[in-house]
N, CA, C and O of each residue as an XYZ file, in Angstrom:
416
protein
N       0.844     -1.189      0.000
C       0.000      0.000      0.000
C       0.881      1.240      0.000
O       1.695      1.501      0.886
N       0.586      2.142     -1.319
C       1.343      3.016     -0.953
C       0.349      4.341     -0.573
O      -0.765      4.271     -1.092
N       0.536      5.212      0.034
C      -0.017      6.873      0.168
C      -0.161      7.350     -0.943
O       0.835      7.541     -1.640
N      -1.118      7.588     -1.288
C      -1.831      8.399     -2.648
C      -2.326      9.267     -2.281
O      -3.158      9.228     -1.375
N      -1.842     10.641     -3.067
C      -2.345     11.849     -3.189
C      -3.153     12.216     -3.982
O      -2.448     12.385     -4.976
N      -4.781     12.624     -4.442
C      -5.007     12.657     -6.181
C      -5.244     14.499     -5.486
O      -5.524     15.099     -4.448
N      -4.945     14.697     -6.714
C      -5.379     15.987     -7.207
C      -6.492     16.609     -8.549
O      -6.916     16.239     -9.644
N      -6.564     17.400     -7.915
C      -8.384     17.815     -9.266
C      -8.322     19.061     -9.087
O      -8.516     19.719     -8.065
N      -8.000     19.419    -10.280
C      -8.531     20.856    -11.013
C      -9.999     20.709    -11.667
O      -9.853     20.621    -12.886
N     -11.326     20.651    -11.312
C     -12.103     20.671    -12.955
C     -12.269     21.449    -13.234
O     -12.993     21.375    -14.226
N     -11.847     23.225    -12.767
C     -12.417     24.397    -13.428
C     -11.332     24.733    -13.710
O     -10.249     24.318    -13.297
N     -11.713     25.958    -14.854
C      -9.976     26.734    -15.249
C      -9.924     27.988    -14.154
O      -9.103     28.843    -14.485
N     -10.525     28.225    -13.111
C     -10.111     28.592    -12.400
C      -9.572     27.938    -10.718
O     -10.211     27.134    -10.039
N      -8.160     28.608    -10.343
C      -7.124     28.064    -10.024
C      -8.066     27.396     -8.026
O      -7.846     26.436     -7.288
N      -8.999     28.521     -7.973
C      -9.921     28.306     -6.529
C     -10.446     26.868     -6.317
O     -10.516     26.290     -5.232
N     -10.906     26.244     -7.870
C     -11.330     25.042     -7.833
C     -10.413     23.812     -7.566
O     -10.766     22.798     -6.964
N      -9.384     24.011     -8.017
C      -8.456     23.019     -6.913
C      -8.666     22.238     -5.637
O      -9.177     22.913     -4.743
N      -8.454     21.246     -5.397
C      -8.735     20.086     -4.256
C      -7.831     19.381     -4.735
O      -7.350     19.196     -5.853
N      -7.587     18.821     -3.193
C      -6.450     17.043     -3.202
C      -8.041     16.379     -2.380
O      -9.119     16.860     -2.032
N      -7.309     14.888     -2.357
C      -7.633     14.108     -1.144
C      -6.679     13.252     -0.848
O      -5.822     13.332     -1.728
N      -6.280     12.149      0.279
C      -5.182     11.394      0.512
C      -5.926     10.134      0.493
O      -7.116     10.189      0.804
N      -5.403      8.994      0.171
C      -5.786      7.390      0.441
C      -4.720      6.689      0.728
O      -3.614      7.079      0.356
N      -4.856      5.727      1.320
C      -3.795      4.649      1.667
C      -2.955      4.012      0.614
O      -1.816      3.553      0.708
N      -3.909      4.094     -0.604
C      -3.688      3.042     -1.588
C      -3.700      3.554     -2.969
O      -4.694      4.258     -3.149
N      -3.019      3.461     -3.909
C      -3.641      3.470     -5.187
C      -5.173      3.121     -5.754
O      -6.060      3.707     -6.375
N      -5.021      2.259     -5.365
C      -6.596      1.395     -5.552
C      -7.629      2.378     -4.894
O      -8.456      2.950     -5.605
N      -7.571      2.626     -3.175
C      -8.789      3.652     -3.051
C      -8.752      5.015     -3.392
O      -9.551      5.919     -3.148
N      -7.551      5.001     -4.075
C      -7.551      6.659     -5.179
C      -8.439      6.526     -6.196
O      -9.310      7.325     -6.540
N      -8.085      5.152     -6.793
C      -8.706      5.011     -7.878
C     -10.363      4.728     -8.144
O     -10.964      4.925     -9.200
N     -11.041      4.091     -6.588
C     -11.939      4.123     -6.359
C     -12.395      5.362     -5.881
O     -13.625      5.372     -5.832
N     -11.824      6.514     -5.473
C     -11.889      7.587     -5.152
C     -12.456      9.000     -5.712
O     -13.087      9.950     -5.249
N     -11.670      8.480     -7.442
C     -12.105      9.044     -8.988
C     -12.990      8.585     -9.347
O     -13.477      9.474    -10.045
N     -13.960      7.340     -9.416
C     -15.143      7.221     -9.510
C     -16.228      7.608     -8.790
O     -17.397      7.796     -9.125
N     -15.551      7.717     -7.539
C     -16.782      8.361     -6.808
C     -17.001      9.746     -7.015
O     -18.114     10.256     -6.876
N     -15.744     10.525     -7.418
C     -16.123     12.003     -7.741
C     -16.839     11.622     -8.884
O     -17.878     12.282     -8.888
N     -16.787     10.854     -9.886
C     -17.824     10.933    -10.895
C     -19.296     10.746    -10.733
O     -20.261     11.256    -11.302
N     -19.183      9.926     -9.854
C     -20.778      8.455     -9.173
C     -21.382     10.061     -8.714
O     -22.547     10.383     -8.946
N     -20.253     11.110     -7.940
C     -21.044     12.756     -7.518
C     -21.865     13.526     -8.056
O     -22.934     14.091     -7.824
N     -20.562     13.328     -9.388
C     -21.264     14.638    -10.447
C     -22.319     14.135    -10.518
O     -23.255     14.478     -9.795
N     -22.430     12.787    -11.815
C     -23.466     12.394    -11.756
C     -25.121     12.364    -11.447
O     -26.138     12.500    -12.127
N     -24.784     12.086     -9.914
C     -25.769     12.309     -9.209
C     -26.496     14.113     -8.724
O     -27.616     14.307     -8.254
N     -25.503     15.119     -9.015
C     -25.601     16.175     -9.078
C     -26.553     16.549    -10.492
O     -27.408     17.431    -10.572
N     -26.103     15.556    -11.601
C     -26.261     16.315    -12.846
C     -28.231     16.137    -12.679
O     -29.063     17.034    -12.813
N     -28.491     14.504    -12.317
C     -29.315     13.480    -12.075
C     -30.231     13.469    -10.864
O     -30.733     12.384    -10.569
N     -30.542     14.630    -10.057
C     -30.769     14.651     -8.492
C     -32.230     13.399     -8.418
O     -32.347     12.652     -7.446
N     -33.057     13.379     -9.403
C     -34.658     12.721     -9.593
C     -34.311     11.024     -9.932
O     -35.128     10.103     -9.909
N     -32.664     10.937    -10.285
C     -32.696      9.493    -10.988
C     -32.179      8.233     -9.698
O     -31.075      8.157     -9.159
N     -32.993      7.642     -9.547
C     -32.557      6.890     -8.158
C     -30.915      5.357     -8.019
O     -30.156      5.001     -7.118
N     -31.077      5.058     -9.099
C     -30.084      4.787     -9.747
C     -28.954      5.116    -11.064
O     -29.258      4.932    -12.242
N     -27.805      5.559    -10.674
C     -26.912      6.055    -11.313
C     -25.888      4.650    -12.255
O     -25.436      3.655    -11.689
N     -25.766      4.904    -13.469
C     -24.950      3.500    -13.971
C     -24.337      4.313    -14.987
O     -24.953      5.281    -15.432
N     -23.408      4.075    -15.319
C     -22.240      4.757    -16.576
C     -20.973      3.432    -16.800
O     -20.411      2.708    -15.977
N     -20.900      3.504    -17.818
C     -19.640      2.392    -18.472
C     -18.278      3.624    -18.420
O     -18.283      4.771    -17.974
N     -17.140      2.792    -19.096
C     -15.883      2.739    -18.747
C     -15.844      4.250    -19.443
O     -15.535      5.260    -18.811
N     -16.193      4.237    -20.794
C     -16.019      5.317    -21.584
C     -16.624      6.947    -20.901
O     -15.913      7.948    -20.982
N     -17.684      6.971    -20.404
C     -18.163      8.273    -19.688
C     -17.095      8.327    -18.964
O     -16.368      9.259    -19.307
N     -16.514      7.423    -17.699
C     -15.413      8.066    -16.998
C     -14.358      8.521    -17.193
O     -13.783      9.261    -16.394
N     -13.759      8.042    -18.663
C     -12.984      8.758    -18.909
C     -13.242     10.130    -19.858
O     -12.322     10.946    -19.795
N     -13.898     10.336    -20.362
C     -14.600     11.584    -21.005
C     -14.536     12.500    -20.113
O     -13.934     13.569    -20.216
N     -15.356     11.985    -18.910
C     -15.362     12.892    -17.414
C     -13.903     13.601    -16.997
O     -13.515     14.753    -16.805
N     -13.347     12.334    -16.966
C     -12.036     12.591    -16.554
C     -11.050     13.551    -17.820
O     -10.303     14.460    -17.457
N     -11.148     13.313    -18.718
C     -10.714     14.223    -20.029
C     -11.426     15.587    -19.569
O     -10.562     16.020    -18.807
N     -12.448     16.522    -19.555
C     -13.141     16.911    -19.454
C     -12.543     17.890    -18.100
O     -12.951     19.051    -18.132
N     -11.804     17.602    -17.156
C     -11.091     18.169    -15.835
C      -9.973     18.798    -16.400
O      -9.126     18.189    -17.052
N      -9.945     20.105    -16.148
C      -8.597     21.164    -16.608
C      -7.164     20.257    -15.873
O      -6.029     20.313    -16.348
N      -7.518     19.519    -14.742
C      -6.009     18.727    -13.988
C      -6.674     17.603    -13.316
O      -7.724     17.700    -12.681
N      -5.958     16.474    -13.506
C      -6.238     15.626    -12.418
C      -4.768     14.702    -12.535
O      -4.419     14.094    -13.547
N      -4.232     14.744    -11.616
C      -3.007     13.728    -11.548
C      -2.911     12.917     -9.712
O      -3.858     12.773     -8.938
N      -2.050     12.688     -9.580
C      -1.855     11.463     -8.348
C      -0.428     12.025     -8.259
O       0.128     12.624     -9.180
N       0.203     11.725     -6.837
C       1.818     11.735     -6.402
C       1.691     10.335     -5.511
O       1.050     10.302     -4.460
N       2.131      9.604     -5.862
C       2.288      8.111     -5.167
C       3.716      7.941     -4.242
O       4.880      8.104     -4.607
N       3.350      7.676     -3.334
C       4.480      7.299     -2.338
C       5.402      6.233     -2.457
O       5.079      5.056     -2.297
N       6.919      6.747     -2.825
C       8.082      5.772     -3.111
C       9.018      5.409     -1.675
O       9.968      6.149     -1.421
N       8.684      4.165     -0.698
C       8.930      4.110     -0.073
C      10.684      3.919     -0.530
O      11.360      4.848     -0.088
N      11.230      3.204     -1.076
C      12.454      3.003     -1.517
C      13.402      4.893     -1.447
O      14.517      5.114     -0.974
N      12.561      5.784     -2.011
C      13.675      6.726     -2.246
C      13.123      8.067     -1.253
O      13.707      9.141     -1.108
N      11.685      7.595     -0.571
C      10.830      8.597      0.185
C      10.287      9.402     -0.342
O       9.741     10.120      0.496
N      10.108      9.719     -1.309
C       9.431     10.899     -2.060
C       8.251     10.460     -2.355
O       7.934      9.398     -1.819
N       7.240     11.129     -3.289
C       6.382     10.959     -3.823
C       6.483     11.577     -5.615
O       6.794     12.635     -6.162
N       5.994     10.142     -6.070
C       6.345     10.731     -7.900
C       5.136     11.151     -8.360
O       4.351     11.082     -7.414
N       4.634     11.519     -9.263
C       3.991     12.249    -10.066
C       3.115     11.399    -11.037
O       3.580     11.071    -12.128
N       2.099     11.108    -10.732
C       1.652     10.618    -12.382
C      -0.481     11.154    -13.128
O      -1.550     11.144    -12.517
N      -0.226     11.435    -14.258
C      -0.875     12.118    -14.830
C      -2.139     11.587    -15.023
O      -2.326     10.686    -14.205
N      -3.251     11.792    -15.883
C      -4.268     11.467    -16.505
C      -4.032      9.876    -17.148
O      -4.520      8.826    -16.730
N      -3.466     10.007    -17.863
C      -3.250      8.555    -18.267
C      -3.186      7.483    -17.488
O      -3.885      6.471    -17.430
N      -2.145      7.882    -16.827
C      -1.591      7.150    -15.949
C      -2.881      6.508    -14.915
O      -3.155      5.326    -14.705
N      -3.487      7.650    -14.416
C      -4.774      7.239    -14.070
C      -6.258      6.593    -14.561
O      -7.050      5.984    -13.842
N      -6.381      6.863    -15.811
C      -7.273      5.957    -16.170
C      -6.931      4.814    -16.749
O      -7.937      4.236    -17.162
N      -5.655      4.067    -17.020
C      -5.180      2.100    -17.244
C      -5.288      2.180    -15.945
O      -6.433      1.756    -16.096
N      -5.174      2.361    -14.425
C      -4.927      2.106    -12.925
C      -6.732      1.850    -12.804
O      -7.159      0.822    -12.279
N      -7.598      2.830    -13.312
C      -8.986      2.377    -13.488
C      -9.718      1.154    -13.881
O     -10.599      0.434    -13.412
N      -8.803      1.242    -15.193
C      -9.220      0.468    -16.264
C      -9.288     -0.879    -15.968
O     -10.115     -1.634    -16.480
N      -7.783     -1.475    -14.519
C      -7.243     -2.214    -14.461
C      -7.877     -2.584    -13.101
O      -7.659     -3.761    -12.813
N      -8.825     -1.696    -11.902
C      -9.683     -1.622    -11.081
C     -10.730     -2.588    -11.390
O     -11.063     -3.670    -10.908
N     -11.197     -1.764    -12.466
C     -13.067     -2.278    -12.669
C     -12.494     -3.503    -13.220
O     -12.701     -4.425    -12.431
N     -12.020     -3.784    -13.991
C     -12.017     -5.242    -14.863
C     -11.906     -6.285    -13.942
O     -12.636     -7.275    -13.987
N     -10.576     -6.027    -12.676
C     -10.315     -7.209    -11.601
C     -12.004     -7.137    -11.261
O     -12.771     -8.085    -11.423
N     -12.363     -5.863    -10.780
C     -13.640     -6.132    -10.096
C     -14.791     -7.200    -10.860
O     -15.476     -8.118    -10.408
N     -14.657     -6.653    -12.131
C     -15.811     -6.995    -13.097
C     -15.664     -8.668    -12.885
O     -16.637     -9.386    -12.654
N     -14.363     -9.129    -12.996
C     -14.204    -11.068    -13.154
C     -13.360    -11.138    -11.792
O     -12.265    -11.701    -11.811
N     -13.947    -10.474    -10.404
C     -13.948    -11.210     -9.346
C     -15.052    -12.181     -9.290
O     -16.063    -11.892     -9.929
N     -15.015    -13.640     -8.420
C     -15.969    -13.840     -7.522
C     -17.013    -13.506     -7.292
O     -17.961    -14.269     -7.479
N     -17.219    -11.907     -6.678
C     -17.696    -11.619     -6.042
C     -18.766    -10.595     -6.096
O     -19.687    -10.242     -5.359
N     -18.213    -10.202     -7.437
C     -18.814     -9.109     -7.960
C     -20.370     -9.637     -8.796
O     -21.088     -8.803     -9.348
Protein backbone atom coordinates (compact mmCIF):
# COMPACT_ATOMS: atom_id res chain seq x y z
CA UNK A 1 0.00 0.00 0.00
CA UNK A 2 1.34 3.02 -0.95
CA UNK A 3 -0.02 6.87 0.17
CA UNK A 4 -1.83 8.40 -2.65
CA UNK A 5 -2.35 11.85 -3.19
CA UNK A 6 -5.01 12.66 -6.18
CA UNK A 7 -5.38 15.99 -7.21
CA UNK A 8 -8.38 17.82 -9.27
CA UNK A 9 -8.53 20.86 -11.01
CA UNK A 10 -12.10 20.67 -12.96
CA UNK A 11 -12.42 24.40 -13.43
CA UNK A 12 -9.98 26.73 -15.25
CA UNK A 13 -10.11 28.59 -12.40
CA UNK A 14 -7.12 28.06 -10.02
CA UNK A 15 -9.92 28.31 -6.53
CA UNK A 16 -11.33 25.04 -7.83
CA UNK A 17 -8.46 23.02 -6.91
CA UNK A 18 -8.74 20.09 -4.26
CA UNK A 19 -6.45 17.04 -3.20
CA UNK A 20 -7.63 14.11 -1.14
CA UNK A 21 -5.18 11.39 0.51
CA UNK A 22 -5.79 7.39 0.44
CA UNK A 23 -3.80 4.65 1.67
CA UNK A 24 -3.69 3.04 -1.59
CA UNK A 25 -3.64 3.47 -5.19
CA UNK A 26 -6.60 1.40 -5.55
CA UNK A 27 -8.79 3.65 -3.05
CA UNK A 28 -7.55 6.66 -5.18
CA UNK A 29 -8.71 5.01 -7.88
CA UNK A 30 -11.94 4.12 -6.36
CA UNK A 31 -11.89 7.59 -5.15
CA UNK A 32 -12.11 9.04 -8.99
CA UNK A 33 -15.14 7.22 -9.51
CA UNK A 34 -16.78 8.36 -6.81
CA UNK A 35 -16.12 12.00 -7.74
CA UNK A 36 -17.82 10.93 -10.90
CA UNK A 37 -20.78 8.45 -9.17
CA UNK A 38 -21.04 12.76 -7.52
CA UNK A 39 -21.26 14.64 -10.45
CA UNK A 40 -23.47 12.39 -11.76
CA UNK A 41 -25.77 12.31 -9.21
CA UNK A 42 -25.60 16.17 -9.08
CA UNK A 43 -26.26 16.32 -12.85
CA UNK A 44 -29.31 13.48 -12.07
CA UNK A 45 -30.77 14.65 -8.49
CA UNK A 46 -34.66 12.72 -9.59
CA UNK A 47 -32.70 9.49 -10.99
CA UNK A 48 -32.56 6.89 -8.16
CA UNK A 49 -30.08 4.79 -9.75
CA UNK A 50 -26.91 6.06 -11.31
CA UNK A 51 -24.95 3.50 -13.97
CA UNK A 52 -22.24 4.76 -16.58
CA UNK A 53 -19.64 2.39 -18.47
CA UNK A 54 -15.88 2.74 -18.75
CA UNK A 55 -16.02 5.32 -21.58
CA UNK A 56 -18.16 8.27 -19.69
CA UNK A 57 -15.41 8.07 -17.00
CA UNK A 58 -12.98 8.76 -18.91
CA UNK A 59 -14.60 11.58 -21.00
CA UNK A 60 -15.36 12.89 -17.41
CA UNK A 61 -12.04 12.59 -16.55
CA UNK A 62 -10.71 14.22 -20.03
CA UNK A 63 -13.14 16.91 -19.45
CA UNK A 64 -11.09 18.17 -15.83
CA UNK A 65 -8.60 21.16 -16.61
CA UNK A 66 -6.01 18.73 -13.99
CA UNK A 67 -6.24 15.63 -12.42
CA UNK A 68 -3.01 13.73 -11.55
CA UNK A 69 -1.85 11.46 -8.35
CA UNK A 70 1.82 11.73 -6.40
CA UNK A 71 2.29 8.11 -5.17
CA UNK A 72 4.48 7.30 -2.34
CA UNK A 73 8.08 5.77 -3.11
CA UNK A 74 8.93 4.11 -0.07
CA UNK A 75 12.45 3.00 -1.52
CA UNK A 76 13.67 6.73 -2.25
CA UNK A 77 10.83 8.60 0.18
CA UNK A 78 9.43 10.90 -2.06
CA UNK A 79 6.38 10.96 -3.82
CA UNK A 80 6.34 10.73 -7.90
CA UNK A 81 3.99 12.25 -10.07
CA UNK A 82 1.65 10.62 -12.38
CA UNK A 83 -0.87 12.12 -14.83
CA UNK A 84 -4.27 11.47 -16.51
CA UNK A 85 -3.25 8.56 -18.27
CA UNK A 86 -1.59 7.15 -15.95
CA UNK A 87 -4.77 7.24 -14.07
CA UNK A 88 -7.27 5.96 -16.17
CA UNK A 89 -5.18 2.10 -17.24
CA UNK A 90 -4.93 2.11 -12.93
CA UNK A 91 -8.99 2.38 -13.49
CA UNK A 92 -9.22 0.47 -16.26
CA UNK A 93 -7.24 -2.21 -14.46
CA UNK A 94 -9.68 -1.62 -11.08
CA UNK A 95 -13.07 -2.28 -12.67
CA UNK A 96 -12.02 -5.24 -14.86
CA UNK A 97 -10.31 -7.21 -11.60
CA UNK A 98 -13.64 -6.13 -10.10
CA UNK A 99 -15.81 -7.00 -13.10
CA UNK A 100 -14.20 -11.07 -13.15
CA UNK A 101 -13.95 -11.21 -9.35
CA UNK A 102 -15.97 -13.84 -7.52
CA UNK A 103 -17.70 -11.62 -6.04
CA UNK A 104 -18.81 -9.11 -7.96
Amino acid sequence: MSHTILLVQPGVRPETRTYCDYESVNECMEGVCKIYEEHLKRRNPNTPTITYDISQLFDFIDTLIDISCMVYQKSTNTYAPYNKDWIKEKIYVLLRQAAFSPNA
